[in-house]
XYZ file of C-alpha atoms in Angstrom:
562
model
C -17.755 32.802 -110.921
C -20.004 34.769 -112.870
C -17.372 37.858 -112.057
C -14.347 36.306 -113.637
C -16.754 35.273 -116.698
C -17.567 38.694 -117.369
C -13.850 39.885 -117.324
C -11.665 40.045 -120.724
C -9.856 37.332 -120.778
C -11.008 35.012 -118.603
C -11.415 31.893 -121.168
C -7.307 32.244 -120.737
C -7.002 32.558 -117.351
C -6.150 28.571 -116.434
C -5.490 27.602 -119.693
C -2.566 25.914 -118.084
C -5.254 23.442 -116.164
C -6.685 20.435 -118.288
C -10.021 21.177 -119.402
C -11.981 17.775 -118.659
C -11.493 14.122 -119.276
C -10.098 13.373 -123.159
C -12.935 11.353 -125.008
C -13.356 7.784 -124.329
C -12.449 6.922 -128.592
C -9.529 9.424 -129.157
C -6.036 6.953 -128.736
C -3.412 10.191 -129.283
C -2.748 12.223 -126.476
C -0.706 16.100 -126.834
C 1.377 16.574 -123.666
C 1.117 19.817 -122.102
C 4.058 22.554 -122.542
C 5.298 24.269 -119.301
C 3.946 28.337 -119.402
C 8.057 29.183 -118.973
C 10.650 27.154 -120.837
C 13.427 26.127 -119.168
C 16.784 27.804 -120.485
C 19.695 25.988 -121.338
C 23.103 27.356 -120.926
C 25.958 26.079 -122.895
C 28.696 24.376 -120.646
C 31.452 26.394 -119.605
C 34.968 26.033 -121.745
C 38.125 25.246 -119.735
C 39.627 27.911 -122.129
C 37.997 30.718 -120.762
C 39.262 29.995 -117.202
C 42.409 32.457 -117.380
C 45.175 30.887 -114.471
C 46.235 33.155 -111.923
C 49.857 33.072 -110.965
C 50.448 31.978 -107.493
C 51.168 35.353 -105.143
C 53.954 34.831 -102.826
C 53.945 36.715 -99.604
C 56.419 39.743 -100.054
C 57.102 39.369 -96.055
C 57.492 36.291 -93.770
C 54.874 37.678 -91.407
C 52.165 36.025 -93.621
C 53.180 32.891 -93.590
C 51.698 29.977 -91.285
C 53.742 27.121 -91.594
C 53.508 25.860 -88.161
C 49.139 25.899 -88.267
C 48.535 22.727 -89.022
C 51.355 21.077 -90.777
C 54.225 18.422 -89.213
C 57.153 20.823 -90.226
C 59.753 19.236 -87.624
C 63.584 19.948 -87.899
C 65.830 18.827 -84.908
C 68.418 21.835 -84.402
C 71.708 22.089 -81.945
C 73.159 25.070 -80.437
C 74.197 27.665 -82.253
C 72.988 29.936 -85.221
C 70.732 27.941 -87.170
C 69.318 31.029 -90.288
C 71.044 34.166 -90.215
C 70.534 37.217 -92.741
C 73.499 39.596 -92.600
C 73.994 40.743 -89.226
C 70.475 39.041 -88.491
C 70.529 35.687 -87.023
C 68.143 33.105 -85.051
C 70.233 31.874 -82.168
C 69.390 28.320 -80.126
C 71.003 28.544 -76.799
C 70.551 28.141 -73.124
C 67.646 30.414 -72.932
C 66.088 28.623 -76.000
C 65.537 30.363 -79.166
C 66.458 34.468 -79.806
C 67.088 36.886 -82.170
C 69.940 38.926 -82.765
C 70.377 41.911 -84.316
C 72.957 44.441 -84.720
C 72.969 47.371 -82.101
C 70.802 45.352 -80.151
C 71.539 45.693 -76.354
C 70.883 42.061 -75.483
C 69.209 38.829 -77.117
C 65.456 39.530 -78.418
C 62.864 36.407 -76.987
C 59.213 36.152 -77.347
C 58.941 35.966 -73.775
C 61.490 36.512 -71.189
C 60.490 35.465 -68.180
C 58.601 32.143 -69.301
C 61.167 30.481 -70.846
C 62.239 26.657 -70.105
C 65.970 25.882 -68.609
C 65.750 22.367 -71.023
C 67.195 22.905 -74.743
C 64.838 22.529 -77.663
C 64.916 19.850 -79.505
C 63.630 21.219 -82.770
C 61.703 23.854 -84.069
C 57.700 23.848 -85.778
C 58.418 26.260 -88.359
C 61.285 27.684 -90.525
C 63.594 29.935 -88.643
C 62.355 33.637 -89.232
C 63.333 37.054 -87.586
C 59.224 38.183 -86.604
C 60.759 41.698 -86.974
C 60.107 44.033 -89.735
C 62.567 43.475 -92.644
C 65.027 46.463 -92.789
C 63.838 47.702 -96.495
C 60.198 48.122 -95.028
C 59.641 51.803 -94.896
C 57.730 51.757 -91.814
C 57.189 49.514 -88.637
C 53.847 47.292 -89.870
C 51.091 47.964 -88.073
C 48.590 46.180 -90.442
C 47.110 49.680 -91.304
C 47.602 52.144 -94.635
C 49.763 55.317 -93.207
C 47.533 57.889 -92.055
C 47.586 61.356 -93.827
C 49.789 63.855 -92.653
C 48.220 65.842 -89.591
C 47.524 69.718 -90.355
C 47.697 70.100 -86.838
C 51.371 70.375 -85.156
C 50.814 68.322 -81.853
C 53.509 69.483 -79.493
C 55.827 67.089 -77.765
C 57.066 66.885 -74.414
C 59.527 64.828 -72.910
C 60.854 64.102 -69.004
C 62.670 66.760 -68.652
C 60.747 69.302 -70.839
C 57.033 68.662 -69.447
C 54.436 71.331 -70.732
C 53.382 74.121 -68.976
C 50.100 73.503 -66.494
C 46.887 74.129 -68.162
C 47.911 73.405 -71.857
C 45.139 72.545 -73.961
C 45.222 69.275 -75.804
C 47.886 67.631 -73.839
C 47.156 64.238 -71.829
C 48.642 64.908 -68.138
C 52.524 64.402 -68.113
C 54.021 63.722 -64.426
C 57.077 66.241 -63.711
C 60.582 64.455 -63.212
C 61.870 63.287 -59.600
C 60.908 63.237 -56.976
C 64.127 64.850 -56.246
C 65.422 66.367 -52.803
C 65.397 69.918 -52.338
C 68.142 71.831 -54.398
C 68.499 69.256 -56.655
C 67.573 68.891 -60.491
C 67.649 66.465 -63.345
C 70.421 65.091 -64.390
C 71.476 63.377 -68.284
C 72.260 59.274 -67.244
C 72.930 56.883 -69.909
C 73.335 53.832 -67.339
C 70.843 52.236 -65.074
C 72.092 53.626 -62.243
C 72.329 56.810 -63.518
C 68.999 57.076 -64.132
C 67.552 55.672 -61.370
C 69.432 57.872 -59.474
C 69.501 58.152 -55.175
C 67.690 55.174 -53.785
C 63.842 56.261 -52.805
C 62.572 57.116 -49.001
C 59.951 55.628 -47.667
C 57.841 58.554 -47.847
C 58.628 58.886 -51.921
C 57.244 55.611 -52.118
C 54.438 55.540 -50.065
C 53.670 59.816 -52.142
C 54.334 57.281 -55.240
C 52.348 54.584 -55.069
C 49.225 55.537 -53.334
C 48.047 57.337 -56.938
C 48.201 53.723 -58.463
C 46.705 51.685 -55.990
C 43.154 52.134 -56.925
C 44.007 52.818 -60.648
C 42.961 50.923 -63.868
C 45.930 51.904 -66.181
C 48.089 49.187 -65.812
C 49.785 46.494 -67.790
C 48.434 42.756 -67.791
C 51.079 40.049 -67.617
C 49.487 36.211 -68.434
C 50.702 33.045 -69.260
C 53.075 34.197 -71.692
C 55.234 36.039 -69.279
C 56.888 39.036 -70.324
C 56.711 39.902 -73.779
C 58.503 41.313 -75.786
C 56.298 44.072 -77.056
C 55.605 44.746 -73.181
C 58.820 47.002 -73.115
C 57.463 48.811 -75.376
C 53.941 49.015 -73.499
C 55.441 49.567 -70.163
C 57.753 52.572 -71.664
C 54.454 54.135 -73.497
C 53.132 54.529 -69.434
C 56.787 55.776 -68.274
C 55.731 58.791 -71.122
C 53.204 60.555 -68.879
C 53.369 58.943 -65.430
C 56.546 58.014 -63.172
C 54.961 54.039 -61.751
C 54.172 51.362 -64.303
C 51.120 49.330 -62.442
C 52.277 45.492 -63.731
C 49.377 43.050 -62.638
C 50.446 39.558 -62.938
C 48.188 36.803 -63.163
C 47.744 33.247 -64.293
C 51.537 30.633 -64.318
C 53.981 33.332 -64.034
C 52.412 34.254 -60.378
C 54.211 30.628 -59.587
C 57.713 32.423 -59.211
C 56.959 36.232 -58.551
C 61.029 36.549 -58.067
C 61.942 35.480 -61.859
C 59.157 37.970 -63.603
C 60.518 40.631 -61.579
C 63.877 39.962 -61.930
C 62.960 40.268 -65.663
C 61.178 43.387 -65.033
C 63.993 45.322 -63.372
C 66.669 43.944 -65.780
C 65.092 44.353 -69.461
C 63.209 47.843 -68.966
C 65.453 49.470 -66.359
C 63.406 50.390 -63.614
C 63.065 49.868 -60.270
C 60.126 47.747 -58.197
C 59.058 49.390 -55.299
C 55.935 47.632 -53.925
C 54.937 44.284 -54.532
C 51.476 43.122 -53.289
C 50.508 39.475 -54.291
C 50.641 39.612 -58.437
C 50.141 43.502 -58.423
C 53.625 45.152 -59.072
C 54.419 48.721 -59.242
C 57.340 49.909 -61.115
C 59.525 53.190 -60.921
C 61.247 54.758 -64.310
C 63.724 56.491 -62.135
C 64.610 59.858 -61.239
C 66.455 60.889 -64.681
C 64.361 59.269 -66.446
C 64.137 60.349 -70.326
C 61.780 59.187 -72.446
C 63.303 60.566 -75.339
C 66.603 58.914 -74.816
C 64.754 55.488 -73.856
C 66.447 52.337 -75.439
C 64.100 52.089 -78.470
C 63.233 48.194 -79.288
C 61.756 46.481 -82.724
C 57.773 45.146 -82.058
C 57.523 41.395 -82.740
C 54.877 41.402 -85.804
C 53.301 37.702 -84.729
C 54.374 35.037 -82.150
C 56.651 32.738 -83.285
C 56.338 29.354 -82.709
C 57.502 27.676 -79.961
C 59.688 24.910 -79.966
C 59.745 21.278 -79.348
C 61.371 20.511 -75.740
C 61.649 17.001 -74.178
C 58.448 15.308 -72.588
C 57.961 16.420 -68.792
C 55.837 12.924 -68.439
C 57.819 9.970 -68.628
C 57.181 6.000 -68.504
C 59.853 5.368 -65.868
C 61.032 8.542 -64.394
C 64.408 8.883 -62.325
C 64.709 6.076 -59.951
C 61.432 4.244 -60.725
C 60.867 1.101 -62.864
C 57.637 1.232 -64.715
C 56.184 -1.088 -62.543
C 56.470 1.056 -59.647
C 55.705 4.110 -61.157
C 52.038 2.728 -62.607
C 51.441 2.034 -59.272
C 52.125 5.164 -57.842
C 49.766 6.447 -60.131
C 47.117 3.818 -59.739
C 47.393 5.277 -55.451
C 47.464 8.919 -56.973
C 44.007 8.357 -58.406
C 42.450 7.758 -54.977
C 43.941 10.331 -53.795
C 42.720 13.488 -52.638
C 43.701 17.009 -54.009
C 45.726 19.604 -52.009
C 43.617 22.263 -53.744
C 42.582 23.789 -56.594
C 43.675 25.816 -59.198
C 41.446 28.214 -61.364
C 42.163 30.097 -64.700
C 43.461 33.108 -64.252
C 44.717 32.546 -60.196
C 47.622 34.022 -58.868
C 49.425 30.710 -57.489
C 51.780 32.423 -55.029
C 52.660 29.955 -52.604
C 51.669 27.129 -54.834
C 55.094 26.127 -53.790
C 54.808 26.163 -50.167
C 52.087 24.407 -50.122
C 53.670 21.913 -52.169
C 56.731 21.067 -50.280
C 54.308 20.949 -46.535
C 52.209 18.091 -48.455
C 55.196 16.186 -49.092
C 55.842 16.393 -45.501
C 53.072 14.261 -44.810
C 52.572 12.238 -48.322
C 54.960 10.691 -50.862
C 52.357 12.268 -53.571
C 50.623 14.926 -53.593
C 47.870 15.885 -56.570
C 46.885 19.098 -57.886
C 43.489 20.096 -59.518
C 43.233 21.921 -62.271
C 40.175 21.549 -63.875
C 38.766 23.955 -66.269
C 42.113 25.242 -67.197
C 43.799 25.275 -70.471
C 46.190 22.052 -70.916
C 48.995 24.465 -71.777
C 48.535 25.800 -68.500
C 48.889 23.137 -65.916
C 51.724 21.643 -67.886
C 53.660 24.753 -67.442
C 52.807 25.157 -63.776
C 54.000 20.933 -63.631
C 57.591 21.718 -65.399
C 57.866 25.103 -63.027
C 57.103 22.742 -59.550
C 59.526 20.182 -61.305
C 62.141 22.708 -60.579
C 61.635 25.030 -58.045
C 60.396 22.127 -55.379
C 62.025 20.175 -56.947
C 59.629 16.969 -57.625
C 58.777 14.504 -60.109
C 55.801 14.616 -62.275
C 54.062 11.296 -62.605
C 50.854 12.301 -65.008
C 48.384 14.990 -66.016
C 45.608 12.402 -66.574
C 41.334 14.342 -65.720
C 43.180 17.905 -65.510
C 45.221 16.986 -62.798
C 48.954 17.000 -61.899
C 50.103 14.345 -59.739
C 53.858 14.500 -58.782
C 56.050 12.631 -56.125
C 58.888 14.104 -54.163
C 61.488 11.436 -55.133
C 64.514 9.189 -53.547
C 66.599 12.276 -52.490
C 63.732 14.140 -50.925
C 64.550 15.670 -47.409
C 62.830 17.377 -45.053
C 62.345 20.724 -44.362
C 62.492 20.800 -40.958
C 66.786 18.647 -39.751
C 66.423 20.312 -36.416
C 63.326 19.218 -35.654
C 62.349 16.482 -33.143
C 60.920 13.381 -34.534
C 58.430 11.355 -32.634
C 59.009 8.371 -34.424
C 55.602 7.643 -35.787
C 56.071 5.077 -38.490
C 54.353 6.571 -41.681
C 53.643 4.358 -44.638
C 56.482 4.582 -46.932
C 55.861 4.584 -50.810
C 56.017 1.829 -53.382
C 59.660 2.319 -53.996
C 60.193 1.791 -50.287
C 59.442 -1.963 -50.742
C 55.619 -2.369 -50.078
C 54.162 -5.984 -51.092
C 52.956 -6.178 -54.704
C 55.476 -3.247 -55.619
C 57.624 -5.875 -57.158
C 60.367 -5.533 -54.216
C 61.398 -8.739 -52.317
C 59.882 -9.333 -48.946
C 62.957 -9.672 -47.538
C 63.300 -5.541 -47.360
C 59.069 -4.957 -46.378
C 60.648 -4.731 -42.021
C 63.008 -1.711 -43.496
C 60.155 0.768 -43.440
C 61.107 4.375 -43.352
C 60.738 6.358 -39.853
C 59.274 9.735 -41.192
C 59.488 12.886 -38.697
C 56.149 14.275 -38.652
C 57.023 17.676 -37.887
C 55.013 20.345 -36.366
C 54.494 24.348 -38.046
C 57.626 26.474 -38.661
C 56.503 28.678 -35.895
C 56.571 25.983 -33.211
C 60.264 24.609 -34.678
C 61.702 28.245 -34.144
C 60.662 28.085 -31.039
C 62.192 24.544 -30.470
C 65.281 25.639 -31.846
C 66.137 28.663 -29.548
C 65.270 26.943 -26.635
C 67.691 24.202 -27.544
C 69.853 26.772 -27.973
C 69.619 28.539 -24.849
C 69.759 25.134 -22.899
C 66.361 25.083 -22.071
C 65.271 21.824 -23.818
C 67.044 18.792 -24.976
C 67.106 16.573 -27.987
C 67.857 12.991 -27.331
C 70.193 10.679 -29.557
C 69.305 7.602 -28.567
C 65.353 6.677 -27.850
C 65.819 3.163 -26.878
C 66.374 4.565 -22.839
C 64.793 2.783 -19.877
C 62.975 4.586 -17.576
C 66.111 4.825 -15.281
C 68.180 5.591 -18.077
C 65.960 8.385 -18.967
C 65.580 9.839 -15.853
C 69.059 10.329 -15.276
C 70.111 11.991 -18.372
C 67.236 14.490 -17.653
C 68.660 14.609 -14.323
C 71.856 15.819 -15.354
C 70.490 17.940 -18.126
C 68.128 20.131 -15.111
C 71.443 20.377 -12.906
C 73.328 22.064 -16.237
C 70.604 24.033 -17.836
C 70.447 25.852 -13.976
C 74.256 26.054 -13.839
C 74.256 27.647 -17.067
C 70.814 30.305 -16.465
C 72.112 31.405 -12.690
C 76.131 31.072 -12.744
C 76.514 34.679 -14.562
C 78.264 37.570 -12.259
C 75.511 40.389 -11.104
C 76.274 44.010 -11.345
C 74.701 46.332 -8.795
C 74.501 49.518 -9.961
C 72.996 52.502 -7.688
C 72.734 55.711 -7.995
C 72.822 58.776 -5.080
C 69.158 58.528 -5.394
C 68.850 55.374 -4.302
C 67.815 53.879 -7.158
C 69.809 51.157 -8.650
C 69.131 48.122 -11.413
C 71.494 44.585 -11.969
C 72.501 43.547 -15.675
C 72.931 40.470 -16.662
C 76.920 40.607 -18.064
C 78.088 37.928 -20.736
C 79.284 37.434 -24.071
C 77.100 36.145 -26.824
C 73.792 37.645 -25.740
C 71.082 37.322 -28.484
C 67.527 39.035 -28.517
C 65.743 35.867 -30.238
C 66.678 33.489 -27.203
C 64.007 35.299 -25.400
C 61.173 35.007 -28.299
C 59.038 32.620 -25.969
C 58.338 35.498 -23.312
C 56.960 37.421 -26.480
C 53.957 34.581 -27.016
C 53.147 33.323 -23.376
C 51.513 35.138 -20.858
C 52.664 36.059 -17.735
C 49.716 36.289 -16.312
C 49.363 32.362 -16.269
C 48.141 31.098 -12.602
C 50.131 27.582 -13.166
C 53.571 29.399 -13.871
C 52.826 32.148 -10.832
C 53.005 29.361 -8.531
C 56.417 27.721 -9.998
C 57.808 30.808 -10.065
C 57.226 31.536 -6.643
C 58.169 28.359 -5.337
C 61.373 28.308 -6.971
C 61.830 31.612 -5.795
C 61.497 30.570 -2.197
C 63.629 27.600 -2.552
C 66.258 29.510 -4.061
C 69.162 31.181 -1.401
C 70.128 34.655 -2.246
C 74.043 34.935 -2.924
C 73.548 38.823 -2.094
C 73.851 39.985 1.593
C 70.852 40.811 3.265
C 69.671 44.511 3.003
C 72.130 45.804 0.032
C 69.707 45.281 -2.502
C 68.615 48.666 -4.296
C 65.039 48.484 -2.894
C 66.312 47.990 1.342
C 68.187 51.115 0.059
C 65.168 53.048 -1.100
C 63.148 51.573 1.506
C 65.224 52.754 4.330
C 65.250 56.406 2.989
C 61.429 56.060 2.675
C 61.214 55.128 6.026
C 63.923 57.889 7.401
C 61.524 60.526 5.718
């Protein structure tokens, strides 16, 4: 303290602080004035605010009607907005654009498209092309300055010499046999040229097998802009590597239908979701069809509601309590994001074998998702779709359902029939609970094949009527051994020898088939149990050939000469 009171100015250094208690007699007090005034601005005027005119968008590209708004507009078939030779089509493949020169009708995506008609549309109807007066495609980029550098260009049939510097690797044209060359084709078929040999595919594909240039399909199917993509890899290499994933992978056959018929190529592996496809022999990519880009994704439509109250052939009653029983019950398996859901199917249509319902799981994926794998079982099992309640799909296979397996031999085991079969509390008289269903509970496919040929080939027997006595039954399987025999050993025998002595018999009749014999392919011979029935049938059996003209006495008795 003695410091600060020898400095200059220290009397002023709190002058800010009160300097003691006021005096007891003094009744006026002086308030104290801040050290910094507060300043006070005047209030803004409403005149000085200067309006700015509302921009419009010069493109429809910028515009987001359907983002949060309740535009709804029920359409028909037909062309519903149309500029010039332009026009936004609704029709059995849903809603595309047309436009003049085009060589078929535009989508957003091709392959992942519903068979049901919209019922209306989320946004106006808008061509997501590039107006014709644009200069340039959009890209959402300012052009780039003109290149000093000329960059050559190459195409198919003109690929650059080996070695060139600053020229990504170009794959020649071909394969093509020996003495021949390249050829101009317009059409598909022209270009694709001679079908591929087995050894051009295997010399074609094994590049692409291990390779990470490839082209992702997902939910959305194929794209429109994917032409585009998948042409961009024809440039500098003669396989496209297509790796499908995700709801497409549910019908492999419809994306690459798509595939072959909207770029022009030809699929020549398939491996799970991984496909691999070929440009073609004549392939040029300088004469490749040349399509618009989409500059956003549209908005898709409204289509009817897959879930309904009181689907076809249910009352509501009956169809809450089918899924009141679907709740208990257990999934077939599950599905994860991003799967490839190849025989999704199968597995669908051997559960309802065994179940009226069957329930999918599908947690963790998107809701879009699973209700696009739902409406795709709804038609390719076909099934019904009850609800998509905790991420799950529960569906039922419906009045007309039929088996799989006709040909196959039913046991008769009584399974429960469903709720619309009459059960009590289903809301069905009890008059009709004795007319349960008899459901065939069928074994695998491999086993019915097997049951089927030897039916065929008279080796086994499927009975009409079950209600047989034991006498009953034993004589109709009596008579069925005495023809199966007739009909395995009455065939005519052909000796044929030779000057050697060596000979062999053929079996002569019409009608001969390979696959009658597919049991002798999966049993073994070498069984002890059917060594012994052989060889007592053999023994039991008389020979219809004379004794000693049988090829071997032949060889025998030259053995025996010697």
């Amino acid at each position: 303290m003695v410091i600060l009171a020898t400095l200059p100015g220290s009397s002023s250094l709190f002058s800010s602080l009160p300097q003691g208690p006021p005096p007891n007699g003094s009744t006026t007090s002086t308030p104290s004035q801040p050290p910094i005034p507060i300043p006070k601005y005047p209030p803004p005027l409403k005149s000085q605010k200067s309006p700015r005119p509302p921009t419009k968008p010069s493109t429809p590209a910028f515009k987001t009607v359907h983002h949060r708004s309740k535009y709804y507009k029920p359409v028909s078939d037909g062309v519903i907005a149309s500029d010039g030779d332009r026009s936004v089509v609704i029709g059995e493949s849903g809603v595309s654009y047309l436009l003049p020169g085009a060589p078929f009708e535009f989508q957003f995506s091709y392959s992942e498209t519903p068979k049901a008609k919209p019922l209306a549309i989320r946004e106006p109807a808008f061509l997501p092309f590039a107006p014709p007066t644009m200069p340039r495609p959009w890209t959402g980029k300012a052009p780039l300055k003109k290149s000093k550098k000329k960059i050559p260009l190459f195409d198919s049939f003109n690929p650059p010499p080996p070695g060139t510097k600053g020229v990504k690797r170009v794959e020649m044209p071909g394969p093509f046999p020996l003495g021949k060359f390249p050829v101009e084709g317009r059409t598909r078929e022209e270009i694709l040229g001679e079908p591929l040999s087995k050894a051009e595919i295997r010399m074609l594909v094994k590049p692409y097998l291990s390779h990470n240039r490839q082209v992702n399909l997902g939910r959305d199917g194929l794209t429109h802009n994917m032409l585009e993509l998948i042409h961009s890899h024809w440039k500098r290499q003669r396989v496209c590597k297509v790796r499908c994933k995700g709801v497409p992978t549910i019908d492999m056959d419809n994306v690459c239908h798509h595939l072959e018929e909207k770029t022009g190529g030809k699929i020549i592996h398939r491996v799970g979701g991984v496909v691999y496809l070929f440009r073609g022999r004549n392939y040029n990519y300088r004469t490749r069809p040349q399509y618009p880009v989409m500059l956003w994704k549209p908005a898709a439509p409204v289509y009817p509601k897959l879930i309904q109250e009181a689907p076809e052939g249910l009352t509501k009653f009956e169809a809450d309590e089918l899924r009141m029983k679907g709740k208990n019950l257990i999934p077939i398996c599950q599905l994860v994001k991003n799967g490839v859901y190849i025989s999704l199917v199968k597995d669908v249509r051997d559960a309802f074998e065994g179940s009226p319902l069957v329930k999918i799981d599908c947690k963790g994926m998107h809701a879009s998702d699973y209700k696009k794998i739902g409406a795709k079982l709804k038609e390719l099992v076909p099934c019904v779709l009850l609800s998509f309640d905790d991420e799950q799909i529960l569906t039922w296979r419906g009045h007309g359902w039929k088996s799989m397996y006709q040909g196959a031999p039913s046991f008769l085991i009584p399974v429960v029939a469903d709720v619309a079969s009459g059960l009590e509390g289903s809301g069905v008289p009890k008059s009709n609970h004795h007319r349960l269903e008899t459901k065939a509970v069928s074994a695998s496919p491999k086993m019915m094949s097997l049951w089927k040929s030897a039916i065929e080939s008279s080796k086994a027997l499927l009975l009409d009527e079950i209600g047989l006595g034991p006498d009953a039954l034993l004589k109709v399987v009596e008579e069925f051994e005495g023809i199966s025999q007739a009909t395995e050993h009455s065939y005519p025998a052909l000796v044929m020898s030779s000057e050697d002595g060596t000979g062999g018999t053929k079996a002569e009749y019409e009608g001969y088939n390979s696959e009658d014999y597919s049991e002798d392919e999966i049993y073994n011979d070498d069984d002890d149990d059917d060594e012994y029935l052989v060889n007592e049938s053999l023994e039991e059996m008389e020979s219809p050939v004379p004794l000693g003209s049988l090829p071997v006495d032949l060889l025998a008795k030259q053995l025996g000469e010697e």
